Short mmCIF file of C-alpha atoms in Angstrom, two decimals:
data_model
loop_
_atom_site.label_atom_id
_atom_site.label_comp_id
_atom_site.label_asym_id
_atom_site.label_seq_id
_atom_site.Cartn_x
_atom_site.Cartn_y
_atom_site.Cartn_z
CA UNK A 1 90.69 83.66 125.55
CA UNK A 2 88.53 85.91 127.40
CA UNK A 3 84.92 86.70 126.02
CA UNK A 4 86.56 90.56 124.70
CA UNK A 5 89.12 88.99 123.58
CA UNK A 6 86.41 86.57 121.87
CA UNK A 7 84.24 89.03 120.45
CA UNK A 8 86.95 91.15 119.12
CA UNK A 9 87.52 88.66 117.05
CA UNK A 10 84.00 87.74 115.96
CA UNK A 11 83.73 91.24 114.50
CA UNK A 12 87.00 90.72 112.23
CA UNK A 13 84.75 87.13 111.31
CA UNK A 14 82.69 89.07 110.41
CA UNK A 15 83.76 91.94 108.73
CA UNK A 16 86.21 89.83 106.43
CA UNK A 17 82.83 87.77 105.11
CA UNK A 18 81.59 91.41 104.49
CA UNK A 19 83.99 92.04 102.28
CA UNK A 20 84.53 88.57 100.79
CA UNK A 21 80.97 88.32 99.52
CA UNK A 22 80.44 91.86 99.58
CA UNK A 23 82.85 93.02 97.46
CA UNK A 24 81.70 90.60 94.38
CA UNK A 25 78.50 92.22 94.59
CA UNK A 26 79.93 96.43 94.21
CA UNK A 27 82.70 94.98 91.32
CA UNK A 28 79.78 93.55 89.69
CA UNK A 29 77.44 97.08 90.22
CA UNK A 30 80.63 98.48 89.08
CA UNK A 31 81.56 97.01 86.08
CA UNK A 32 78.01 97.29 84.96
CA UNK A 33 78.24 100.06 82.77
CA UNK A 34 81.27 98.60 81.14
CA UNK A 35 81.30 94.67 80.45
CA UNK A 36 77.17 95.88 79.82
CA UNK A 37 78.11 97.26 76.38
CA UNK A 38 77.27 95.91 73.06
CA UNK A 39 79.75 94.01 71.91
CA UNK A 40 81.39 94.91 68.43
CA UNK A 41 81.11 91.17 66.95
CA UNK A 42 83.70 90.23 64.35
CA UNK A 43 85.21 88.02 66.28
CA UNK A 44 84.75 83.37 66.17
CA UNK A 45 84.22 84.24 69.93
CA UNK A 46 80.55 84.39 69.47
CA UNK A 47 77.80 81.80 69.08
CA UNK A 48 75.72 81.73 66.63
CA UNK A 49 73.00 82.00 68.79
CA UNK A 50 73.69 84.36 71.39
CA UNK A 51 73.14 87.86 71.08
CA UNK A 52 75.59 90.51 70.90
CA UNK A 53 73.70 93.23 70.24
CA UNK A 54 70.65 94.61 73.15
CA UNK A 55 73.18 95.87 75.92
CA UNK A 56 70.34 95.94 78.56
CA UNK A 57 70.17 92.25 78.16
CA UNK A 58 73.99 92.18 78.36
CA UNK A 59 73.72 93.77 81.78
CA UNK A 60 70.36 92.11 82.81
CA UNK A 61 73.14 88.69 82.59
CA UNK A 62 75.13 90.75 84.65
CA UNK A 63 72.74 91.63 87.36
CA UNK A 64 71.10 87.98 87.46
CA UNK A 65 74.90 87.22 89.01
CA UNK A 66 74.40 88.67 92.24
CA UNK A 67 70.31 88.65 92.42
CA UNK A 68 69.74 85.86 93.99
CA UNK A 69 72.69 86.94 96.82
CA UNK A 70 73.66 89.68 96.77
CA UNK A 71 70.70 91.16 99.53
CA UNK A 72 72.30 88.13 102.20
CA UNK A 73 75.47 89.61 101.48
CA UNK A 74 74.71 92.97 103.32
CA UNK A 75 73.59 90.32 106.50
CA UNK A 76 76.85 90.53 107.23
CA UNK A 77 77.14 93.77 107.68
CA UNK A 78 73.80 93.97 110.03
CA UNK A 79 75.15 91.24 112.10
CA UNK A 80 78.71 93.26 112.40
CA UNK A 81 77.12 96.53 113.07
CA UNK A 82 75.31 94.76 115.71
CA UNK A 83 77.73 93.17 117.42
CA UNK A 84 79.49 95.91 117.84
CA UNK A 85 76.56 98.04 119.12
CA UNK A 86 76.63 95.81 121.45
CA UNK A 87 79.70 94.34 122.28
CA UNK A 88 81.87 97.06 122.52
CA UNK A 89 79.59 99.93 123.21
CA UNK A 90 81.97 103.44 123.79
CA UNK A 91 83.56 102.75 120.09
CA UNK A 92 80.41 102.09 118.25
CA UNK A 93 79.67 105.59 119.46
CA UNK A 94 83.36 107.40 119.20
CA UNK A 95 83.48 105.20 115.73
CA UNK A 96 79.75 106.53 114.49
CA UNK A 97 80.48 110.20 114.96
CA UNK A 98 83.65 110.58 113.75
CA UNK A 99 82.22 108.39 110.69
CA UNK A 100 79.60 110.72 110.86
CA UNK A 101 79.94 112.20 106.82
CA UNK A 102 81.44 108.56 105.38
CA UNK A 103 78.84 105.98 107.48
CA UNK A 104 75.87 108.61 106.28
CA UNK A 105 77.20 108.61 102.13
CA UNK A 106 77.83 104.77 102.30
CA UNK A 107 73.97 104.55 103.76
CA UNK A 108 72.97 106.40 100.83
CA UNK A 109 74.23 104.58 98.14
CA UNK A 110 73.26 101.52 99.99
CA UNK A 111 70.04 102.49 100.45
CA UNK A 112 70.45 103.71 96.19
CA UNK A 113 71.84 100.09 94.97
CA UNK A 114 69.09 98.92 97.37
CA UNK A 115 65.85 100.40 95.82
CA UNK A 116 67.69 100.85 91.58
CA UNK A 117 68.70 96.76 91.86
CA UNK A 118 64.57 96.23 93.19
CA UNK A 119 63.56 98.85 91.35
CA UNK A 120 65.45 98.43 87.76
CA UNK A 121 62.64 95.84 86.06
CA UNK A 122 59.93 97.25 87.30
CA UNK A 123 59.71 99.42 84.13
CA UNK A 124 60.12 98.35 80.74
CA UNK A 125 61.58 102.42 79.99
CA UNK A 126 65.59 102.73 78.01
CA UNK A 127 65.31 105.41 80.45
CA UNK A 128 64.22 103.79 84.06
CA UNK A 129 66.58 101.40 83.41
CA UNK A 130 69.13 103.89 83.08
CA UNK A 131 69.23 106.33 85.80
CA UNK A 132 68.67 102.71 87.50
CA UNK A 133 71.96 102.09 85.87
CA UNK A 134 73.30 104.89 86.92
CA UNK A 135 72.18 104.19 91.13
CA UNK A 136 73.78 100.98 90.62
CA UNK A 137 76.70 102.39 90.48
CA UNK A 138 77.24 105.12 92.73
CA UNK A 139 75.71 102.66 95.31
CA UNK A 140 79.07 100.10 94.57
CA UNK A 141 81.74 102.87 94.01
CA UNK A 142 81.04 105.04 96.62
CA UNK A 143 80.92 102.45 99.93
CA UNK A 144 83.94 100.72 98.17
CA UNK A 145 85.63 103.58 98.92
CA UNK A 146 84.95 104.74 101.84
CA UNK A 147 85.04 101.37 103.13
CA UNK A 148 88.30 101.77 103.23
CA UNK A 149 88.53 105.30 104.04
CA UNK A 150 87.22 104.22 106.93
CA UNK A 151 89.37 101.43 108.17
CA UNK A 152 92.46 102.88 107.99
CA UNK A 153 91.87 105.63 109.70
CA UNK A 154 90.53 103.07 111.93
CA UNK A 155 94.04 101.55 111.90
CA UNK A 156 95.26 104.94 112.11
CA UNK A 157 94.01 106.15 115.21
CA UNK A 158 92.10 109.79 114.92
CA UNK A 159 92.31 112.88 117.36
CA UNK A 160 90.44 111.92 120.26
CA UNK A 161 90.32 112.86 123.97
CA UNK A 162 89.85 111.92 126.76
CA UNK A 163 86.12 112.34 127.14
CA UNK A 164 86.21 109.30 123.58
CA UNK A 165 85.90 112.78 121.61
CA UNK A 166 86.66 113.09 118.72
CA UNK A 167 87.88 116.68 117.87
CA UNK A 168 88.93 117.24 114.27
CA UNK A 169 86.34 117.73 110.91
CA UNK A 170 86.51 115.57 108.01
CA UNK A 171 89.28 116.44 105.53
CA UNK A 172 91.37 114.68 108.46
CA UNK A 173 90.09 111.37 107.26
CA UNK A 174 91.59 112.12 103.81
CA UNK A 175 95.01 111.23 104.78
CA UNK A 176 97.46 109.50 102.44
CA UNK A 177 97.88 106.27 104.00
CA UNK A 178 93.77 106.68 104.10
CA UNK A 179 93.13 107.21 100.91
CA UNK A 180 95.85 104.62 99.82
CA UNK A 181 92.94 102.42 102.16
CA UNK A 182 90.46 103.28 99.52
CA UNK A 183 92.31 103.02 96.68
CA UNK A 184 93.17 99.44 97.88
CA UNK A 185 89.28 98.08 98.67
CA UNK A 186 88.20 99.74 95.50
CA UNK A 187 90.95 98.06 93.08
CA UNK A 188 90.17 94.87 94.56
CA UNK A 189 86.52 94.96 94.58
CA UNK A 190 86.98 95.41 90.97
CA UNK A 191 89.19 92.78 90.17
CA UNK A 192 87.08 90.54 93.22
CA UNK A 193 83.95 91.09 91.23
CA UNK A 194 85.61 90.95 87.51
CA UNK A 195 86.23 87.13 88.65
CA UNK A 196 82.65 86.46 89.96
CA UNK A 197 81.03 87.73 86.69
CA UNK A 198 83.69 84.68 84.94
CA UNK A 199 83.35 82.20 87.14
CA UNK A 200 79.25 83.08 86.62
CA UNK A 201 78.51 83.83 83.30
CA UNK A 202 79.63 82.43 79.49
CA UNK A 203 80.30 82.78 76.32
CA UNK A 204 81.30 86.45 75.25
CA UNK A 205 80.98 87.88 77.96
CA UNK A 206 82.71 84.64 80.36
CA UNK A 207 85.08 85.61 78.21
CA UNK A 208 85.09 89.69 78.47
CA UNK A 209 84.98 89.54 81.97
CA UNK A 210 88.18 86.98 81.91
CA UNK A 211 90.44 89.17 80.44
CA UNK A 212 88.93 92.84 82.46
CA UNK A 213 90.34 91.01 85.78
CA UNK A 214 93.86 90.53 83.78
CA UNK A 215 93.99 93.44 83.34
CA UNK A 216 92.47 95.36 86.75
CA UNK A 217 94.21 92.16 88.47
CA UNK A 218 98.36 93.72 88.50
CA UNK A 219 97.39 97.88 89.51
CA UNK A 220 95.23 95.40 92.23
CA UNK A 221 97.82 93.60 93.21
CA UNK A 222 101.27 96.83 93.56
CA UNK A 223 98.29 99.45 95.37
CA UNK A 224 98.00 96.26 97.87
CA UNK A 225 101.36 96.04 97.95
CA UNK A 226 101.68 99.81 99.47
CA UNK A 227 98.79 99.49 101.90
CA UNK A 228 100.05 96.24 103.27
CA UNK A 229 103.62 97.13 103.46
CA UNK A 230 102.58 100.16 105.28
CA UNK A 231 100.00 98.75 107.64
CA UNK A 232 103.04 96.65 108.72
CA UNK A 233 106.08 98.10 108.85
CA UNK A 234 103.84 101.20 110.33
CA UNK A 235 101.46 99.53 113.38
CA UNK A 236 102.78 95.61 112.81
CA UNK A 237 103.97 93.81 114.87
CA UNK A 238 105.81 90.42 114.30
CA UNK A 239 103.41 88.42 114.53
CA UNK A 240 101.47 90.34 112.12
CA UNK A 241 103.12 89.39 109.10
CA UNK A 242 101.41 86.00 109.24
CA UNK A 243 98.06 87.25 107.93
CA UNK A 244 100.45 90.26 105.60
CA UNK A 245 102.37 87.29 103.85
CA UNK A 246 98.44 85.21 103.51
CA UNK A 247 97.26 87.88 101.78
CA UNK A 248 100.28 89.07 99.43
CA UNK A 249 100.15 85.52 98.00
CA UNK A 250 96.86 84.97 97.44
CA UNK A 251 96.83 87.94 95.51
CA UNK A 252 100.00 86.82 93.26
CA UNK A 253 97.90 83.56 93.11
CA UNK A 254 95.04 85.96 91.77
CA UNK A 255 96.77 87.43 89.26
CA UNK A 256 98.66 84.33 88.14
CA UNK A 257 95.23 82.97 88.03
CA UNK A 258 93.92 85.60 86.14
CA UNK A 259 96.57 85.30 82.82
CA UNK A 260 95.83 81.89 83.01
CA UNK A 261 92.48 82.10 82.50
CA UNK A 262 91.39 79.57 85.61
CA UNK A 263 88.33 81.68 87.03
CA UNK A 264 87.65 79.14 89.59
CA UNK A 265 90.89 79.30 91.30
CA UNK A 266 91.07 83.44 90.88
CA UNK A 267 88.11 84.01 92.52
CA UNK A 268 89.23 81.83 95.74
CA UNK A 269 92.85 84.48 95.25
CA UNK A 270 90.95 86.95 95.13
CA UNK A 271 88.87 85.96 98.68
CA UNK A 272 91.84 84.58 100.21
CA UNK A 273 93.45 87.67 99.97
CA UNK A 274 90.48 90.59 99.98
CA UNK A 275 90.53 88.71 103.82
CA UNK A 276 94.23 88.36 104.76
CA UNK A 277 93.92 92.14 104.26
CA UNK A 278 91.10 92.19 106.52
CA UNK A 279 92.64 90.44 109.18
CA UNK A 280 96.12 92.59 109.05
CA UNK A 281 93.85 95.33 110.05
CA UNK A 282 91.98 93.77 113.37
CA UNK A 283 95.61 92.19 113.68
CA UNK A 284 97.94 95.17 114.14
CA UNK A 285 95.03 96.95 115.45
CA UNK A 286 94.86 94.56 118.82
CA UNK A 287 94.32 95.17 122.02
CA UNK A 288 93.21 98.68 121.12
CA UNK A 289 90.11 99.51 118.50
CA UNK A 290 90.27 103.42 118.08
CA UNK A 291 93.78 104.63 118.95
CA UNK A 292 93.95 108.22 119.84
CA UNK A 293 96.59 110.46 118.13
CA UNK A 294 96.14 113.33 120.37
CA UNK A 295 97.72 111.08 124.36
CA UNK A 296 97.99 107.19 124.10
CA UNK A 297 96.31 107.44 127.48
CA UNK A 298 93.16 108.17 125.21
CA UNK A 299 93.26 104.63 123.00
CA UNK A 300 89.73 102.91 122.92
CA UNK A 301 90.39 99.37 123.63
CA UNK A 302 88.94 96.55 124.21
CA UNK A 303 88.81 96.34 127.91
CA UNK A 304 87.46 100.12 128.09
CA UNK A 305 84.77 100.12 126.34
CA UNK A 306 83.62 96.43 126.11
CA UNK A 307 79.79 96.08 127.37
CA UNK A 308 79.34 93.46 130.98
CA UNK A 309 80.73 90.44 131.61
CA UNK A 310 77.00 89.05 130.88
CA UNK A 311 76.26 91.18 127.54
CA UNK A 312 78.89 89.31 126.68
CA UNK A 313 77.81 85.57 127.84
CA UNK A 314 74.60 85.66 126.44
CA UNK A 315 75.62 87.24 123.42
CA UNK A 316 77.80 83.98 123.41
CA UNK A 317 74.98 82.34 123.62
CA UNK A 318 72.44 83.47 121.03
CA UNK A 319 75.39 83.42 118.41
CA UNK A 320 75.94 79.86 118.92
CA UNK A 321 72.69 78.92 118.27
CA UNK A 322 72.23 81.10 115.17
CA UNK A 323 75.24 81.96 112.98
CA UNK A 324 75.10 77.86 111.76
CA UNK A 325 71.65 78.54 110.46
CA UNK A 326 72.58 81.16 109.04
CA UNK A 327 75.52 80.28 107.66
CA UNK A 328 73.49 76.95 106.66
CA UNK A 329 70.62 78.70 104.93
CA UNK A 330 73.68 81.95 102.71
CA UNK A 331 75.36 78.17 101.69
CA UNK A 332 72.41 76.63 100.85
CA UNK A 333 71.49 79.69 98.49
CA UNK A 334 74.92 79.42 96.69
CA UNK A 335 74.55 76.42 96.13
CA UNK A 336 71.01 75.91 94.10
CA UNK A 337 72.16 79.42 92.54
CA UNK A 338 75.28 77.68 91.68
CA UNK A 339 74.67 77.37 87.64
CA UNK A 340 77.15 79.65 85.08
CA UNK A 341 74.10 82.83 83.47
CA UNK A 342 73.94 83.41 79.56
CA UNK A 343 73.16 86.34 77.51
CA UNK A 344 71.02 84.30 75.80
CA UNK A 345 68.35 82.59 78.65
CA UNK A 346 67.83 86.74 79.42
CA UNK A 347 64.44 86.76 78.61
CA UNK A 348 61.83 90.34 76.80
CA UNK A 349 61.28 92.63 79.55
CA UNK A 350 58.02 91.63 81.55
CA UNK A 351 58.03 95.66 83.21
CA UNK A 352 55.25 97.87 82.91
CA UNK A 353 55.48 100.67 79.72
CA UNK A 354 55.17 103.18 81.80
CA UNK A 355 54.75 104.70 85.98
CA UNK A 356 50.86 106.44 84.40
CA UNK A 357 48.30 104.93 86.01
CA UNK A 358 46.59 103.61 83.05
CA UNK A 359 43.40 105.16 82.89
CA UNK A 360 40.11 103.83 80.97
#
């Protein structure tokens, strides 16, 4: 394996890590309005001390499940983008030109989500928190959908001319295959988030999350299977059946585990299913990085878009020393915040009573 193949593999691994980790972040953000509503009670699941009537406490409990880790998960995207820029500058330039509007919307969504998460607890006002919840929702739904659309278009190929310029408009990106890719990531992240909430919460919230995950699992399996089979038959080859089958088996395990209410196994299965799906996309893409629909001679490949051997060598040495530190830190943060969260553990709000500065 040469350095070009090595860095193609590294970028694939970084995006796999990003979608697996940030995937449940997006799922939690998308599900917060639904699982954060007041529990109606009236059954024997509710412990006497559990506060089920306060929807804000449920939403804060939901948000606290990702509070210690969501920003660390985004490091994978920053690292993947940086590696893409440094190792394959031509790929980066053409892709960001073609996907300018989708990537801009993703960026706006991510920024909105960051601000909403960080500022939600600063002001103790229901209207303020409602607007922040809207920001968290938009910042989760938009990237969850558009990432799938973007990656499906990368696999399908784009109208690229001899100068590696994208020659079509935005609506060319909204083809049936890409929309199916968007639906796949959207449903996969929803199920992944519901399973993560079931793994990280207790009491009624945990049971409601598991119940929702079991309802989402089968539609997710059906849509993901359609997308994977379309990908394999249209763009794959013999050996790319391997990641397809891994993703398919994991998706079936996800359905069984959610029906049996085994949240630990279900979370492992959704993680493998997402990893297998992303691995399939990169596998069918190789050795291209962005096929041309205009003429195969204009395909962008790892050979004609990579940086120099000297640059890749320096990047490799930097990755060898820095990557273990990043992975160790992230693993440690997950270990420290490994315990479950219940609604009754959520304290009273401590934010300011108003945006206005108090006067004497």
